[in-house]
PDB file of C-alpha atoms in Angstrom:
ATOM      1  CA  UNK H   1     -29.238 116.703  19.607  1.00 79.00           C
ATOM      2  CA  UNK H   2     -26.094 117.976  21.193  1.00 81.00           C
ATOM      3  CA  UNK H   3     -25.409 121.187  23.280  1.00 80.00           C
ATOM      4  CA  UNK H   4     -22.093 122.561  23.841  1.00 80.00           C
ATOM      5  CA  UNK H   5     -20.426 125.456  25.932  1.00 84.00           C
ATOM      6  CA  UNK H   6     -16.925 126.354  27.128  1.00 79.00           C
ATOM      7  CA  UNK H   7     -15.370 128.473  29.554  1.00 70.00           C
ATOM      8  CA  UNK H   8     -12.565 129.427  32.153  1.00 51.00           C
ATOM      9  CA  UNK H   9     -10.371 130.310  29.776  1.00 44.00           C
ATOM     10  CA  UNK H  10      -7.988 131.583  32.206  1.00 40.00           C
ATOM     11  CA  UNK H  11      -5.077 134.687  31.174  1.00 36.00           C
ATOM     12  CA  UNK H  12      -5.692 134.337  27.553  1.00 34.00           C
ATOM     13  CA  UNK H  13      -7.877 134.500  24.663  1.00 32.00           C
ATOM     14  CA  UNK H  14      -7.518 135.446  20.717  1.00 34.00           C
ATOM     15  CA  UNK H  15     -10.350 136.760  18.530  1.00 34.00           C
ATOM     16  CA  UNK H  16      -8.205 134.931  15.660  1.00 35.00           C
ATOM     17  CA  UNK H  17      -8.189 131.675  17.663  1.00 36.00           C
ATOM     18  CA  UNK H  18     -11.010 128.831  17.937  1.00 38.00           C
ATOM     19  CA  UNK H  19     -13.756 130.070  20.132  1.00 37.00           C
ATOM     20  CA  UNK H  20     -15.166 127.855  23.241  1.00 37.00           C
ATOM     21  CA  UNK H  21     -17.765 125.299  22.195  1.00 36.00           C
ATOM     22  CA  UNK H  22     -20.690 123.875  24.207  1.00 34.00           C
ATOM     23  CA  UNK H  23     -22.722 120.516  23.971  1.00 35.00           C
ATOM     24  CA  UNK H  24     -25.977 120.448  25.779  1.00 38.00           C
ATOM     25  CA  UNK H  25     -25.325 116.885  27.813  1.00 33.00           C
ATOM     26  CA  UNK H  26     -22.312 118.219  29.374  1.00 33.00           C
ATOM     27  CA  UNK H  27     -21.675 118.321  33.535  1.00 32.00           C
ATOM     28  CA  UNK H  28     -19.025 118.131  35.390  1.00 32.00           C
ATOM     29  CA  UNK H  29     -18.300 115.217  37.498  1.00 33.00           C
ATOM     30  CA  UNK H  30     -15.398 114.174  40.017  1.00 33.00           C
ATOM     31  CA  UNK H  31     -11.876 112.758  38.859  1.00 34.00           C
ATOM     32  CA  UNK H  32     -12.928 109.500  40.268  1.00 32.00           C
ATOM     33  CA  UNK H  33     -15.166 109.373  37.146  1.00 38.00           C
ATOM     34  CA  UNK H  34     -12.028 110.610  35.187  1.00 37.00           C
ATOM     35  CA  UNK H  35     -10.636 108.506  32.274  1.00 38.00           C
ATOM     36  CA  UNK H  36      -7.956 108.192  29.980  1.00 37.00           C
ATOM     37  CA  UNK H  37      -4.405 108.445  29.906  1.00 37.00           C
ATOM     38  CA  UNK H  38      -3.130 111.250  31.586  1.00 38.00           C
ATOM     39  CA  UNK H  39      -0.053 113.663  31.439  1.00 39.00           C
ATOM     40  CA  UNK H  40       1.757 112.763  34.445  1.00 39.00           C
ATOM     41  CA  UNK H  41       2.381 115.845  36.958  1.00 36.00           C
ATOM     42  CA  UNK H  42       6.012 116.320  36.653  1.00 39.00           C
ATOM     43  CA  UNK H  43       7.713 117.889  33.931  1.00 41.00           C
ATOM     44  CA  UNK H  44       8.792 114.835  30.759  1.00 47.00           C
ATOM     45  CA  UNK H  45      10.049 116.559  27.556  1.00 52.00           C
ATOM     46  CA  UNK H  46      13.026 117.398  25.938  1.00 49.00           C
ATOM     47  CA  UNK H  47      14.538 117.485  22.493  1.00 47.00           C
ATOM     48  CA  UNK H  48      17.550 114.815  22.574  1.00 44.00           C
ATOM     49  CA  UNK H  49      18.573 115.741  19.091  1.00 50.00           C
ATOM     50  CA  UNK H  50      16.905 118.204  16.065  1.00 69.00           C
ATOM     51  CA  UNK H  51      14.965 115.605  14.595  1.00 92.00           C
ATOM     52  CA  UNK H  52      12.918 114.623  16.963  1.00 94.00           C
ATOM     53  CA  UNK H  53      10.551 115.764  20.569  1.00 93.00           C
ATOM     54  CA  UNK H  54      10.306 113.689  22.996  1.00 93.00           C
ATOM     55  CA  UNK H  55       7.226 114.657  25.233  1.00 95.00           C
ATOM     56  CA  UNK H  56       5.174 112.877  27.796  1.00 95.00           C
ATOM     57  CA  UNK H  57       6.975 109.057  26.982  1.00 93.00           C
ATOM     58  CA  UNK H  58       6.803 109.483  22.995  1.00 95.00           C
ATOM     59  CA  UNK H  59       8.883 110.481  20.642  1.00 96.00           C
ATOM     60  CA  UNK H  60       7.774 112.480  17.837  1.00 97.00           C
ATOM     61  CA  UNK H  61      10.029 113.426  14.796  1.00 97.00           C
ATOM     62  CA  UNK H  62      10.100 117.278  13.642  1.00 96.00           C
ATOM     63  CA  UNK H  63       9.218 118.114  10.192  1.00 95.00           C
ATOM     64  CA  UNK H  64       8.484 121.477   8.377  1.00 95.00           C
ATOM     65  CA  UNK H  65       5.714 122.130  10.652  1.00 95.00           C
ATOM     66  CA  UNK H  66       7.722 121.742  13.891  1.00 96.00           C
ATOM     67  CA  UNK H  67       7.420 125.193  15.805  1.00 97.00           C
ATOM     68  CA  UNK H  68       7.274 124.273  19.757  1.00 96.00           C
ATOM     69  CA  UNK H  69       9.750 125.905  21.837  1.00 95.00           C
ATOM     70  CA  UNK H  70      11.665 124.367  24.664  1.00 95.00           C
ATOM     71  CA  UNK H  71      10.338 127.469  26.765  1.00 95.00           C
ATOM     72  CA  UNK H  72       6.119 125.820  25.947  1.00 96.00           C
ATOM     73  CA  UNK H  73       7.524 122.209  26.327  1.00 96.00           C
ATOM     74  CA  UNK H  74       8.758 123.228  30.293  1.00 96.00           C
ATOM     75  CA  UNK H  75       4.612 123.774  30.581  1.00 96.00           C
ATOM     76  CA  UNK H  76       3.419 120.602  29.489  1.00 97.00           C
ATOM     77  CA  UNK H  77       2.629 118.262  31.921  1.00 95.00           C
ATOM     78  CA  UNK H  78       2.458 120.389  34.995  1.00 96.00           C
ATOM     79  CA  UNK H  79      -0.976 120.337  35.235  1.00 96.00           C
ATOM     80  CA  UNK H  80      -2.101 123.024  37.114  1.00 97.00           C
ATOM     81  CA  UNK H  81      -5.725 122.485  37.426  1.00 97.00           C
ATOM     82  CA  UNK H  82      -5.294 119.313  39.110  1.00 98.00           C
ATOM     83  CA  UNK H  83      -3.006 121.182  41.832  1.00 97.00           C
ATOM     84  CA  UNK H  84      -4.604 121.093  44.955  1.00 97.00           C
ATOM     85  CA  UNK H  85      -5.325 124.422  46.363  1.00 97.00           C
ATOM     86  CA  UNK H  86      -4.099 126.123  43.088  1.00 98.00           C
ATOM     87  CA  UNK H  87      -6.849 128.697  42.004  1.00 97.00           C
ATOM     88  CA  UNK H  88      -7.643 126.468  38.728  1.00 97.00           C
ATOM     89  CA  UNK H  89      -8.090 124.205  40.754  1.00 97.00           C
ATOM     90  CA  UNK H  90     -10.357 125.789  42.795  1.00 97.00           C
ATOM     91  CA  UNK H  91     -12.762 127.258  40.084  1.00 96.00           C
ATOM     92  CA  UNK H  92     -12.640 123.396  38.649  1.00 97.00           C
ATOM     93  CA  UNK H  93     -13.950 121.882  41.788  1.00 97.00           C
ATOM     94  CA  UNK H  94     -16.474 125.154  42.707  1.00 96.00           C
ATOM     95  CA  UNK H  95     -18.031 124.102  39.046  1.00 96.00           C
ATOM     96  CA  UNK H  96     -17.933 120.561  39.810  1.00 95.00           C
ATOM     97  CA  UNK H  97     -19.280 120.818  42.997  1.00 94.00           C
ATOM     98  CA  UNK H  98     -22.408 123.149  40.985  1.00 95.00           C
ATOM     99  CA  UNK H  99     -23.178 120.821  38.798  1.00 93.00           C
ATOM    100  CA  UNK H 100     -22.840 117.440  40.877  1.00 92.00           C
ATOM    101  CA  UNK H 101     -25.535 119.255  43.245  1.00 94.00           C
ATOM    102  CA  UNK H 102     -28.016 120.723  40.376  1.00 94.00           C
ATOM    103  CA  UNK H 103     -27.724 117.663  38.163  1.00 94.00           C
ATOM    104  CA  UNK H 104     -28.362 114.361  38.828  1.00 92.00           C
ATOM    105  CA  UNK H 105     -29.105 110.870  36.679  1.00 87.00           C
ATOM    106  CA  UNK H 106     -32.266 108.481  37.419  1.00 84.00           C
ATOM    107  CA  UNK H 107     -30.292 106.595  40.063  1.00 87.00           C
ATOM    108  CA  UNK H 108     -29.216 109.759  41.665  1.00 88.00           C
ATOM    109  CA  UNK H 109     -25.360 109.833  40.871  1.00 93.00           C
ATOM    110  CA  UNK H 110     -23.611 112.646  38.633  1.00 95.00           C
ATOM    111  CA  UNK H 111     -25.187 113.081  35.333  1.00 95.00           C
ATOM    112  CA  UNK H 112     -21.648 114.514  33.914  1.00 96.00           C
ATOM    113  CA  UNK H 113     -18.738 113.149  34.501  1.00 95.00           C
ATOM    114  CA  UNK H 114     -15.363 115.025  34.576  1.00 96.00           C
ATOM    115  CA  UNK H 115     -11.635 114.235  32.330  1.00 97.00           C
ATOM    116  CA  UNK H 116      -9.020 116.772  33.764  1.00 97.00           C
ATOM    117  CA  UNK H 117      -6.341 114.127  32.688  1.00 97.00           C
ATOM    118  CA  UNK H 118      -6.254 113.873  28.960  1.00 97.00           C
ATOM    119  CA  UNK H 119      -2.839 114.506  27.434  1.00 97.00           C
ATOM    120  CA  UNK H 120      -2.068 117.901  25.670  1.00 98.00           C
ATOM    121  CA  UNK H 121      -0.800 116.341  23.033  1.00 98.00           C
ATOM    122  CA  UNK H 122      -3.587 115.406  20.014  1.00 98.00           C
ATOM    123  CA  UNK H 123      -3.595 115.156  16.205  1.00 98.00           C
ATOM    124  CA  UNK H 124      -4.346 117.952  13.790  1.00 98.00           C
ATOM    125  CA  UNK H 125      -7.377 115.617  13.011  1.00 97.00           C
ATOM    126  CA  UNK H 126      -8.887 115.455  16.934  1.00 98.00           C
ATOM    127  CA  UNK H 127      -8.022 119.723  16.975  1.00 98.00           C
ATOM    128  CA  UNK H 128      -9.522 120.737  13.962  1.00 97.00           C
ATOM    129  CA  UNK H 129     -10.865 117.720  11.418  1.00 96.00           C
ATOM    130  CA  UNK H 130     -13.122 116.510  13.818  1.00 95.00           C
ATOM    131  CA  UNK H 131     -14.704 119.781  14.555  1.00 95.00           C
ATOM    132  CA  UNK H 132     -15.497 120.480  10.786  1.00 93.00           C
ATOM    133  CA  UNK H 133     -13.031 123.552  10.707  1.00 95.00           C
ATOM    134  CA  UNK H 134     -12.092 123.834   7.054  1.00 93.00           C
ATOM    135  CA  UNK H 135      -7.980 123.577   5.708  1.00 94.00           C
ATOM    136  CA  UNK H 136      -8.339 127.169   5.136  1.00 94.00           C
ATOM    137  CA  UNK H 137      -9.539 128.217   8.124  1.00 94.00           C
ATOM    138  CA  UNK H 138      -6.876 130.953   9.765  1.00 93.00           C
ATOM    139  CA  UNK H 139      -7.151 129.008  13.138  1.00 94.00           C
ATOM    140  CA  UNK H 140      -5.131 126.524  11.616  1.00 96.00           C
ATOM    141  CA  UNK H 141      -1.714 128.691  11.124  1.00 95.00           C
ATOM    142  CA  UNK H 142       1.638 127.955  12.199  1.00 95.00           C
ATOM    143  CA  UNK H 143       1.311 131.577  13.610  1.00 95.00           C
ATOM    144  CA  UNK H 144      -1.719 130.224  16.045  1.00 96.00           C
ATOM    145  CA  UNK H 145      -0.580 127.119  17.260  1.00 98.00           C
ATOM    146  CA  UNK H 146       2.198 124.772  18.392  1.00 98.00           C
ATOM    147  CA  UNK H 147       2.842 122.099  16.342  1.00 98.00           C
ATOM    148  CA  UNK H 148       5.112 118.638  17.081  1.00 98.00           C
ATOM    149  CA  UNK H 149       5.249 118.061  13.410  1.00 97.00           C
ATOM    150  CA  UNK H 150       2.377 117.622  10.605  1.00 97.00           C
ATOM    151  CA  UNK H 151       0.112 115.425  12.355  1.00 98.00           C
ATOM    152  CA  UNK H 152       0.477 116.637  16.040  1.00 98.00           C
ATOM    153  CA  UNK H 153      -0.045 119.498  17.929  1.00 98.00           C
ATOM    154  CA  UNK H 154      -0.472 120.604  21.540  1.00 98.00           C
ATOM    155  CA  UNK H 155      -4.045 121.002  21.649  1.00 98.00           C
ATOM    156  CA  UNK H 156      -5.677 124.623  21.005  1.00 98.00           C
ATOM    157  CA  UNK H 157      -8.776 123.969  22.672  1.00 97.00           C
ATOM    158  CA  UNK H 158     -10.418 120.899  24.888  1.00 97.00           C
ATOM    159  CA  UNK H 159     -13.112 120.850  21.811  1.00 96.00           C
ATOM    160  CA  UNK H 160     -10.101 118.415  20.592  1.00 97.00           C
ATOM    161  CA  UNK H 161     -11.435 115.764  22.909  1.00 97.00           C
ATOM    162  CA  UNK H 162     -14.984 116.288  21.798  1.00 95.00           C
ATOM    163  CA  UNK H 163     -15.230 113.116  19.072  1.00 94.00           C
ATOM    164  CA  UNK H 164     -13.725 110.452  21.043  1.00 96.00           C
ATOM    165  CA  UNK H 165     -15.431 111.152  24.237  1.00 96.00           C
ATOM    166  CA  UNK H 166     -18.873 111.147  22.316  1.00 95.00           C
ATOM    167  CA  UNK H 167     -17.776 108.194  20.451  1.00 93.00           C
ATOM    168  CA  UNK H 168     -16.629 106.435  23.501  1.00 95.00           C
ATOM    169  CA  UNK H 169     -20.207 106.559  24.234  1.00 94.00           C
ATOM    170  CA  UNK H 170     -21.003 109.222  26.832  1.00 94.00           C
ATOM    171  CA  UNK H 171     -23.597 111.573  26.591  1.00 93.00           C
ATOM    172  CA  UNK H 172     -22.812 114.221  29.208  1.00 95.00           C
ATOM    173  CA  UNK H 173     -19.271 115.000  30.290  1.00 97.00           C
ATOM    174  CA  UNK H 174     -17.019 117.882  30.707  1.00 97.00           C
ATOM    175  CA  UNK H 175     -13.627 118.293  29.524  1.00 97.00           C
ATOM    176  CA  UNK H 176     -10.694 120.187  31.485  1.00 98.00           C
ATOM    177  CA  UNK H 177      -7.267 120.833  30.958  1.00 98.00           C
ATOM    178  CA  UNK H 178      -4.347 123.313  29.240  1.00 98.00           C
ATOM    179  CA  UNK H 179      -4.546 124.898  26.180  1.00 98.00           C
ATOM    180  CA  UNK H 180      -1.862 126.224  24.215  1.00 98.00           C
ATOM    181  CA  UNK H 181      -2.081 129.026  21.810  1.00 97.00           C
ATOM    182  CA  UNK H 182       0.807 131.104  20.128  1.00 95.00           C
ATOM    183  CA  UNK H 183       0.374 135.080  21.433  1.00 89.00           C
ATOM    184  CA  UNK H 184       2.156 137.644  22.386  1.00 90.00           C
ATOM    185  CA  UNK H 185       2.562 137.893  26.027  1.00 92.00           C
ATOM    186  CA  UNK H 186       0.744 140.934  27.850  1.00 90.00           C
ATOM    187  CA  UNK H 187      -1.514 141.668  30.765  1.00 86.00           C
ATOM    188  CA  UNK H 188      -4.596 139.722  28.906  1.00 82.00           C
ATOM    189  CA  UNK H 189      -2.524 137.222  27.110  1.00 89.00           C
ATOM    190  CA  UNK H 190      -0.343 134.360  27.389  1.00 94.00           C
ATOM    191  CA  UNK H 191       0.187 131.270  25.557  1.00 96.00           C
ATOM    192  CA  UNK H 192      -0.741 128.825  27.716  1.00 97.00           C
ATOM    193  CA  UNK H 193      -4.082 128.542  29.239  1.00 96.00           C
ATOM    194  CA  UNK H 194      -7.066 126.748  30.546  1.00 97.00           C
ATOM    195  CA  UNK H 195     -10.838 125.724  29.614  1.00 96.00           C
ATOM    196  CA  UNK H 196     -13.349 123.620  30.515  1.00 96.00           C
ATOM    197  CA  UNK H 197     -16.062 122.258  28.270  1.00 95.00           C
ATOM    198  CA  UNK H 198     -19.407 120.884  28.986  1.00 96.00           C
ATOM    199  CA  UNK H 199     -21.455 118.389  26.466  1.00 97.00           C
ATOM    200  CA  UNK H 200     -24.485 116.840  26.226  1.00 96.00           C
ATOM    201  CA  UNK H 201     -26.837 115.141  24.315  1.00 96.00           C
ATOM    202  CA  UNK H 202     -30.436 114.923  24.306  1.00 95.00           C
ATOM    203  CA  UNK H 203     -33.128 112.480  23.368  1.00 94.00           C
ATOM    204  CA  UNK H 204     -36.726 113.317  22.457  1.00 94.00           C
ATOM    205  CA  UNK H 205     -37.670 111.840  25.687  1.00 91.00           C
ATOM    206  CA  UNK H 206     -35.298 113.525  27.395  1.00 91.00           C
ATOM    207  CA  UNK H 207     -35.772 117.254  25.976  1.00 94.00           C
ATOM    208  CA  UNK H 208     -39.652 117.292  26.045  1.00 93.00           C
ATOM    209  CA  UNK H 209     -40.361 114.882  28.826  1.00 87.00           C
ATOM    210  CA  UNK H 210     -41.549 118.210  31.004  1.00 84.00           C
ATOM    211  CA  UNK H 211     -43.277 119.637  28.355  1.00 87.00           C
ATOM    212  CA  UNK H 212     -46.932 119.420  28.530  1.00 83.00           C
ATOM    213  CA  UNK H 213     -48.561 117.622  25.381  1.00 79.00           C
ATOM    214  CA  UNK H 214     -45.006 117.282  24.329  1.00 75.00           C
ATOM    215  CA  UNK H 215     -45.752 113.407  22.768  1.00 82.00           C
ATOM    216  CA  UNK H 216     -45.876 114.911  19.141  1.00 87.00           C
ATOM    217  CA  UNK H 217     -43.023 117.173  19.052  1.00 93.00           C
ATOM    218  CA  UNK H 218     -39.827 116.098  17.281  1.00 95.00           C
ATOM    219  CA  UNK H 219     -35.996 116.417  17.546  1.00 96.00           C
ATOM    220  CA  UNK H 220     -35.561 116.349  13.446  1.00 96.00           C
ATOM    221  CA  UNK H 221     -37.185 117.521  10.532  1.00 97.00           C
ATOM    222  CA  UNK H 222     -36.204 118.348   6.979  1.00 96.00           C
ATOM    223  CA  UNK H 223     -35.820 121.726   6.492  1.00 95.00           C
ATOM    224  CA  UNK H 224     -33.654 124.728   5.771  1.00 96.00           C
ATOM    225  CA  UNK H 225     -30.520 126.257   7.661  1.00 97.00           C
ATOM    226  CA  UNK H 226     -31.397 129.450   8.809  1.00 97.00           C
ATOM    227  CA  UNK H 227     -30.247 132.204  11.377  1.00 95.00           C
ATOM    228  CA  UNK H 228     -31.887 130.154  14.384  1.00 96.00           C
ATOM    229  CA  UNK H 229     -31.264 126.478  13.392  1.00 97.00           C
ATOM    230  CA  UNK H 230     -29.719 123.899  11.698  1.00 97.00           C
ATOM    231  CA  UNK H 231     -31.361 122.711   8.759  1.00 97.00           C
ATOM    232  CA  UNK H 232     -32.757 118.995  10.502  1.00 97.00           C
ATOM    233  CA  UNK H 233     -33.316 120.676  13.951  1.00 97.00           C
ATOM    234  CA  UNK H 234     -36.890 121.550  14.547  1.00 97.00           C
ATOM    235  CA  UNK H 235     -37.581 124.930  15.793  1.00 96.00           C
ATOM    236  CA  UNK H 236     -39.103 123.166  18.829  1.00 95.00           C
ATOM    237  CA  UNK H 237     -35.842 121.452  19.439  1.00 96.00           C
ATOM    238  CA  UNK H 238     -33.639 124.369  19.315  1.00 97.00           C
ATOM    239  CA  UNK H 239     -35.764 127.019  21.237  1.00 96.00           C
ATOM    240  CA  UNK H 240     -36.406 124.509  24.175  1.00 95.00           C
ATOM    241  CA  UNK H 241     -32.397 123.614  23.972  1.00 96.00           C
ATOM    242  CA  UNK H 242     -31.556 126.931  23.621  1.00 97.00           C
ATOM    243  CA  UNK H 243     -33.348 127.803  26.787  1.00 96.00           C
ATOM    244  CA  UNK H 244     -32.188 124.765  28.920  1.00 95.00           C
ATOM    245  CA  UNK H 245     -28.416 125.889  27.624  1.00 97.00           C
ATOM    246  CA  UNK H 246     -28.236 129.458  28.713  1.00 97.00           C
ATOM    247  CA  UNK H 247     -30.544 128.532  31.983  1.00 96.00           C
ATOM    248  CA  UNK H 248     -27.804 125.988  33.175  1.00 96.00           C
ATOM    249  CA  UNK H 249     -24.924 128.108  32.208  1.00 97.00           C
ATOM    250  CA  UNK H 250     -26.752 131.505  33.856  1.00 96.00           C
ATOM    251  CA  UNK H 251     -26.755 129.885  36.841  1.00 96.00           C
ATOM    252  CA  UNK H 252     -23.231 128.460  36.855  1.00 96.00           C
ATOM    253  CA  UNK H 253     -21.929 132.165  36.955  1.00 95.00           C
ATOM    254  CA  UNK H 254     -24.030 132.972  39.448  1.00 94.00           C
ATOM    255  CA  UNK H 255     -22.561 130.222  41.370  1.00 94.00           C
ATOM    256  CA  UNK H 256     -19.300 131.371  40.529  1.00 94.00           C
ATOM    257  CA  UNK H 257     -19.758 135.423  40.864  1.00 92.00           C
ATOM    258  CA  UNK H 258     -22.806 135.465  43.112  1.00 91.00           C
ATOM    259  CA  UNK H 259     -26.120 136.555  42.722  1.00 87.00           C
ATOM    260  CA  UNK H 260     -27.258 139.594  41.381  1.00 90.00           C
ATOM    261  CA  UNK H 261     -24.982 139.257  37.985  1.00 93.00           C
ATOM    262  CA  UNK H 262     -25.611 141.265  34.934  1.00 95.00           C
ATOM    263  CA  UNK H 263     -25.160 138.975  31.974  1.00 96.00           C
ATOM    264  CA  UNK H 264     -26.380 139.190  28.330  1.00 97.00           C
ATOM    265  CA  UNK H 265     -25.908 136.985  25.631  1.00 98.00           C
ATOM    266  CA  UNK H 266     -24.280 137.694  21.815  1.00 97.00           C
ATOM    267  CA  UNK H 267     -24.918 136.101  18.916  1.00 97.00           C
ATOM    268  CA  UNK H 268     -21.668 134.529  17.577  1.00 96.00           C
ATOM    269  CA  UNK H 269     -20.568 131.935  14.945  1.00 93.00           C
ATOM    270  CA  UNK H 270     -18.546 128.918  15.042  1.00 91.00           C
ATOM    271  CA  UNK H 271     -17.690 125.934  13.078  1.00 91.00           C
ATOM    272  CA  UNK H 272     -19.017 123.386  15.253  1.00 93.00           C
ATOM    273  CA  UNK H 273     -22.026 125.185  16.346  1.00 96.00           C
ATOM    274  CA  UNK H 274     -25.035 126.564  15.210  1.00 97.00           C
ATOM    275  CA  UNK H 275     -26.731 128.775  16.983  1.00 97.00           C
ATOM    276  CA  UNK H 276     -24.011 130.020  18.635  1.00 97.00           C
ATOM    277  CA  UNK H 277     -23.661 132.405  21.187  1.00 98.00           C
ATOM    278  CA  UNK H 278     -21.190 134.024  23.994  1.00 98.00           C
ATOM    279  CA  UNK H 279     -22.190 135.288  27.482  1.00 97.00           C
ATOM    280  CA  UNK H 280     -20.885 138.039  29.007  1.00 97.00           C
ATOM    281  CA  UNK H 281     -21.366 139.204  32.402  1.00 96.00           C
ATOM    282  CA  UNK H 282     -20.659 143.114  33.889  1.00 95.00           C
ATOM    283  CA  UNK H 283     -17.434 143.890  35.655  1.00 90.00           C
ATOM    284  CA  UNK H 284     -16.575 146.863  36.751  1.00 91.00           C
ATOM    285  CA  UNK H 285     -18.405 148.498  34.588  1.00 94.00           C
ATOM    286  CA  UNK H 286     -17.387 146.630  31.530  1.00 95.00           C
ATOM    287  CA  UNK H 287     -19.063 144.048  29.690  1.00 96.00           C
ATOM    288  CA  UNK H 288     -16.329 140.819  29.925  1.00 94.00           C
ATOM    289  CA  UNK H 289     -16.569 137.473  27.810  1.00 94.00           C
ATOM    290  CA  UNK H 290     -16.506 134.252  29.738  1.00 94.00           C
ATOM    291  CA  UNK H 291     -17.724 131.569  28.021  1.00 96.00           C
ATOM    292  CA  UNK H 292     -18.909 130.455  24.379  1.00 96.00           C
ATOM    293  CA  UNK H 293     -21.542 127.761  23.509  1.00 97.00           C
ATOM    294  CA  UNK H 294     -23.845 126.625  20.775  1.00 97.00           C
ATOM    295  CA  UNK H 295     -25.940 123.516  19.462  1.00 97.00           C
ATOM    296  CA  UNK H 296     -23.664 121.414  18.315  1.00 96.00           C
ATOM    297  CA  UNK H 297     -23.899 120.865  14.863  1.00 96.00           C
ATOM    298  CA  UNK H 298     -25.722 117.264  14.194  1.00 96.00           C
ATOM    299  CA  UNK H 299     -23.262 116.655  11.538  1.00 94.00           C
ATOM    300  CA  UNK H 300     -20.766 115.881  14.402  1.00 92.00           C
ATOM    301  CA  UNK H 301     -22.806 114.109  16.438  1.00 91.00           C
ATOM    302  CA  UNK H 302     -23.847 111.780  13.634  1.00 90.00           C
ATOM    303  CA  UNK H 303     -19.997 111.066  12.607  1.00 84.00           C
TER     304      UNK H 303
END
């Protein structure tokens, strides 16, 4: 079983767009656990004629789909979060210093490791396939997102990193980087922005290990989808996960906003989760969104 949250989206966020995700194995690390082929730091794109993008050392040829403006391509590649000093940078190494403290694997090292270098630039497959969001879903318009062509995009979430870092074999890892989204620019909104996403997985030792007399429960059963659970998920499972999810993630705000935070918790629905739920926290007398998260659904984790 598979938990799954996201946050920090920074500047910008779209009721119409993909919602954060959250996998229950998911930590953050440090970079020196980081993989994969990074954006480099300085600006690399350009359009040399009007059939084709050339972004980050590839070339990529423009098609119907094509809607990225030279004004998004100046964005990619700065990398902002991996600034030193910058304040994304700041919040990314306050969370990674949380969870490298609070949780720790048998030998005593990081249980999650950290990417904050995977290229912006993924296939409509890794953004939305992958995640089980359906061709019709409105996430997928040209309106939303930026797209290279048919089969690329700049990424709308970090979610779009989700199936190859599971597949690669991890179990607990969090995701950080840029996300680009097509809005209208005001004081709440902009089209570039940043998340981080946490993931992990759980094994039946692993989720009722503390649990007294836990030797007979189970992780799976066959039964029926309903409000609380997916339809193989025992309600064990998902009351225990469900617990150890908004626990961790309760006191990674506090962390972040101190003690003494008013949060609460909404029920919420998305594709690649289920339960799924958003946490908000009071500020200034306001109730404010900050992250999603969710079980993952098992039919990802099985792919």
């Amino acid at each position: 079983m598979a938990m799954l949250w996201k946050f920090m989206r920074v500047a910008k966020y779209s009721k119409t767009a993909l919602s954060p995700k959250v996998k229950v194995r998911g930590i953050p690390t440090h970079s020196r656990c980081s993989s994969s082929k990074s954006a480099p730091s300085d600006f690399a794109a350009s359009a040399p004629s009007s059939n084709t993008v050339e972004l980050l050392g590839k070339s990529y040829p423009q098609d119907d789909y094509s809607n990225v403006t030279e004004k998004i391509l100046s964005k990619v590649g700065k990398n902002l979060h991996n600034r030193k000093h910058h304040p994304l940078w700041l919040i990314k190494e306050q969370v990674k210093e949380h969870f490298y403290k609070h949780y720790l694997g048998r030998r005593g090292t990081p249980l999650f490791s950290v990417y904050d270098r995977l290229s912006p630039v993924v296939t409509v497959q890794q953004n939305f396939d992958s995640l089980l969001i359906p061709q019709n879903h409105a996430s997928r318009r040209k309106e939303d997102n930026y797209y290279l062509n048919r089969e690329h995009m700049l990424r709308a979430h970090t979610s779009a990193h989700q199936w190859d870092l599971i597949h690669s074999g991890l179990d607990a890892f969090l995701a950080v980087g840029d996300v680009y989204r097509r809005d209208t620019i005001d004081s709440t909104h902009y089209p570039v922005f940043h998340q981080m996403e946490g993931v992990r997985l759980f094994s039946c030792h692993e989720l009722f290990s503390s649990i007294r007399d836990g030797e007979g429960l189970q992780l799976f059963e066959r039964g029926h989808r309903t409000a609380h659970k997916q339809e193989c998920h025992t309600m064990e499972a998902v009351r225990l996960l469900e617990f150890n999810l908004k626990q961790v993630l309760t006191k990674l705000m506090a962390h972040i906003f101190g003690d003494g935070l008013q949060v609460r918790w909404v029920d919420c629905c998305f594709p690649f989760t289920h339960p799924s739920f958003e946490m908000e926290i009071n500020f200034q007398g306001e109730w404010m969104e900050v992250l999603g998260c969710g079980v993952m659904e098992q039919q990802l984790v099985n792919s």
